[in-house]
XYZ file of C-alpha atoms in Angstrom:
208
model
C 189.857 110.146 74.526
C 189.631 110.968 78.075
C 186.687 113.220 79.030
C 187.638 117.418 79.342
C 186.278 117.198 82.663
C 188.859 114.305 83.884
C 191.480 116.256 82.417
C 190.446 118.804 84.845
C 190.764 116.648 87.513
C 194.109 115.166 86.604
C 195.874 118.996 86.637
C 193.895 120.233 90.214
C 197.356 119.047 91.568
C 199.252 121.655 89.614
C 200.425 124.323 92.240
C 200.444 128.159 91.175
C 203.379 130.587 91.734
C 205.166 131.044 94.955
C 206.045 134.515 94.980
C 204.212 135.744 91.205
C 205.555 138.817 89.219
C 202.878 141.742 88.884
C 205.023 142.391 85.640
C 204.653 139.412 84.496
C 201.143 138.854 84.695
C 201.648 135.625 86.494
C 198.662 134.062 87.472
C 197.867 130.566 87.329
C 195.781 129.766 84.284
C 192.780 127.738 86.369
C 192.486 123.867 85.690
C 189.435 124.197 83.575
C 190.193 126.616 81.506
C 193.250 124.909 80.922
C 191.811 121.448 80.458
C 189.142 123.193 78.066
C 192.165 125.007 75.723
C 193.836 121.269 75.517
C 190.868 119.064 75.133
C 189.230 121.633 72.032
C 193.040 121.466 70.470
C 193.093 117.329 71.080
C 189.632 117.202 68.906
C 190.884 118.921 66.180
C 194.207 116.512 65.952
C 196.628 119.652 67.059
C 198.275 117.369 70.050
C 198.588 113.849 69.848
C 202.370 112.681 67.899
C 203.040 116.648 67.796
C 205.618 118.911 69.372
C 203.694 120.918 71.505
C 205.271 123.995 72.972
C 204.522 125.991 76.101
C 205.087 129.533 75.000
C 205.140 131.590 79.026
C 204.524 128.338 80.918
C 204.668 129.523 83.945
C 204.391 126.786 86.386
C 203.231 124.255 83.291
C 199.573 124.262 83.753
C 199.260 124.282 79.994
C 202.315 122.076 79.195
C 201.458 119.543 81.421
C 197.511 119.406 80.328
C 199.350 118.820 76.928
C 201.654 116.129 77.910
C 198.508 114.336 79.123
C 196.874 113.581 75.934
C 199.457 111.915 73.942
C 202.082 113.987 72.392
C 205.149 113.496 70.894
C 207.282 116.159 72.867
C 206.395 118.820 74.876
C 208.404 122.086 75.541
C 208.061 125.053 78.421
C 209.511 128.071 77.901
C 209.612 130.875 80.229
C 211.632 134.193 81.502
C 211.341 133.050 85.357
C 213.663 130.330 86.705
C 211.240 130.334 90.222
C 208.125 129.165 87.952
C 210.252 126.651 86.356
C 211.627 124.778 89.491
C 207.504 124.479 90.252
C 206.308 123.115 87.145
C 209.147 120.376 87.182
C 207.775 119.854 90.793
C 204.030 119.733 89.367
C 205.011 117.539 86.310
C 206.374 114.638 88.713
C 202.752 115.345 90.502
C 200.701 114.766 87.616
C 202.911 111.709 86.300
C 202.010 112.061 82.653
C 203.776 109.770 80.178
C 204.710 112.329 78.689
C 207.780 114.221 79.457
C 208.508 117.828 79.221
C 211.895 119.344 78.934
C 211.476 122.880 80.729
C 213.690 125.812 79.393
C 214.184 128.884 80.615
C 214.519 131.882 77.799
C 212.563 135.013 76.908
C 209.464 132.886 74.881
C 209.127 136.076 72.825
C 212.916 135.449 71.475
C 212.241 131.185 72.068
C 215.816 129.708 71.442
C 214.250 126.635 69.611
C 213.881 124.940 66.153
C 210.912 122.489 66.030
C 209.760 121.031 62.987
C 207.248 124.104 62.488
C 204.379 121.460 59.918
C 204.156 119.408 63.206
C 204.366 121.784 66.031
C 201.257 123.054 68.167
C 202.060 126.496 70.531
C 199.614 126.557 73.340
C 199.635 129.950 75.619
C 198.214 132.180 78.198
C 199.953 135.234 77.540
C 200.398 138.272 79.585
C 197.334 140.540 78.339
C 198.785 143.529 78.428
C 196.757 144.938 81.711
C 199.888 146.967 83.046
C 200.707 150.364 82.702
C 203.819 150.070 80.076
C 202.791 146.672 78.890
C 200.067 147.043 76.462
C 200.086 144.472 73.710
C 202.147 142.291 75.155
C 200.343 139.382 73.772
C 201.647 140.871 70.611
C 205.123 139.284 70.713
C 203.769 135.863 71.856
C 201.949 135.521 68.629
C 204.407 136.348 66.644
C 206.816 133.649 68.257
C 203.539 131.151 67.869
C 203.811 132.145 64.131
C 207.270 131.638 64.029
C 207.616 128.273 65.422
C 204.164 126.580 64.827
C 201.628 125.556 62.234
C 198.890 126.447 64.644
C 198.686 127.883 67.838
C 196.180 128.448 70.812
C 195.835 131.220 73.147
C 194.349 133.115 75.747
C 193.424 137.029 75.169
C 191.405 139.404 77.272
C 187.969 140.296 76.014
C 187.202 142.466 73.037
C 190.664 141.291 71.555
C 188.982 139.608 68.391
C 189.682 142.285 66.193
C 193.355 142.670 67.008
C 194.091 139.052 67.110
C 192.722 138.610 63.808
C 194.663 141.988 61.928
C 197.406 140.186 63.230
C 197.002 136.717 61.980
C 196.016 137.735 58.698
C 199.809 140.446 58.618
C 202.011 137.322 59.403
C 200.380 134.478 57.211
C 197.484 133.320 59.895
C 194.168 132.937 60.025
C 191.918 132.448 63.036
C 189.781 129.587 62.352
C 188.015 128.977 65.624
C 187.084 131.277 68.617
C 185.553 130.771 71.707
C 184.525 132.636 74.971
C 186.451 131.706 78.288
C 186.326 133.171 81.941
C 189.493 133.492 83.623
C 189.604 133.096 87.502
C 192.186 135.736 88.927
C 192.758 135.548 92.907
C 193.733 138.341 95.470
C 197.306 137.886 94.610
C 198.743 141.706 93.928
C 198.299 144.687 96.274
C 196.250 146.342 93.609
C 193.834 143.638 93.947
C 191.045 144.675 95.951
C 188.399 141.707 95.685
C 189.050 138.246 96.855
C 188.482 136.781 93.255
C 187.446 138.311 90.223
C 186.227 136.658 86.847
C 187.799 138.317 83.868
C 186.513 137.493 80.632
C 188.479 136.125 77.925
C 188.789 134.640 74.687
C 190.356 131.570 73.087
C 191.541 131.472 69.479
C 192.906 128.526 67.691
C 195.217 130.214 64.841
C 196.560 128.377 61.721
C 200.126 129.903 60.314
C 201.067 129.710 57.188
């Protein structure tokens, strides 16, 4: 198995958005974290001969780091047809063996039917930091539970005991955690630092 940090490497090609959606939360999830999320769910046998889908894929950061290591079929979904046109841009970059089919649909209402026993949903949700948009990680998991046997994503800090309550309502339960920083540029007019490093959390989630 290639190494997490050459994984790293392999996606530093993978451009960000051209014109990103404050709404959205669209930021682009940085290569490590993205190469950590994929090499931890690799290791535990959740992406090689799976269907692994891209639930908010933005410009496929996460798809793509997927599609690297060996699955069966790989799957973005998001809202935004600008994001989309980049990741098929990025995916020809990276040149994984791999292909992903990108579709463009609300990934909250996901028009897709996977075999659910062999399908992994990795995500960086939106985390909810807008006025009006609180929770909005909410819907993403319940999609992930949904469509998948076990999912991975990315929540803001302190969101341990929400993640879990919801796991355990909808038939999951979070069997690994882990802390994460999330790199998040001067991007928005309400941004008033160059960078800032949020803190966040990673859960792996099996669904039952």
């Amino acid at each position: 198995m290639p190494t997490k940090r050459a994984l790293a490497q392999q996606l530093g090609v993978v451009a960000g958005f051209d014109d990103p959606r404050a709404d959205l939360e669209q930021y682009r999830t940085p290569p490590e974290l993205a190469a950590h999320l994929v090499h931890r769910a690799d290791l535990e046998g959740d992406i090689q001969d799976r269907t692994v889908l891209d639930l908010g894929c933005g410009t496929g950061m996460l798809a793509l780091a997927a599609a690297l290591r060996g699955p069966d079929t790989v799957v973005g979904v998001d809202i935004d047809p600008d994001p989309l046109s980049t990741a098929r841009k990025n995916e020809r970059k990276v040149g994984s063996t791999t292909s992903v089919s990108w579709v463009r649909a609300d990934a909250t209402r996901a028009p897709l039917r996977p075999p659910v026993a062999e399908t992994t949903v990795v995500m960086n949700p939106p985390f909810g930091a807008q006025s009006g948009n609180e929770h909005a990680d909410r819907a993403f998991l319940a999609t992930a539970a949904e469509l998948s046997s076990v999912s991975y994503s990315l929540h803001n800090a302190g969101s341990e005991a929400f993640v879990e309550s919801f796991a355990a309502d909808n038939g999951g339960e979070v069997t690994h955690a882990f802390a994460a920083e999330f790199e998040v540029p001067h991007q928005f007019d309400f941004h008033d630092e160059a960078s800032r490093s949020i803190d966040a959390e990673l859960y792996r989630i099996e669904w039952r």
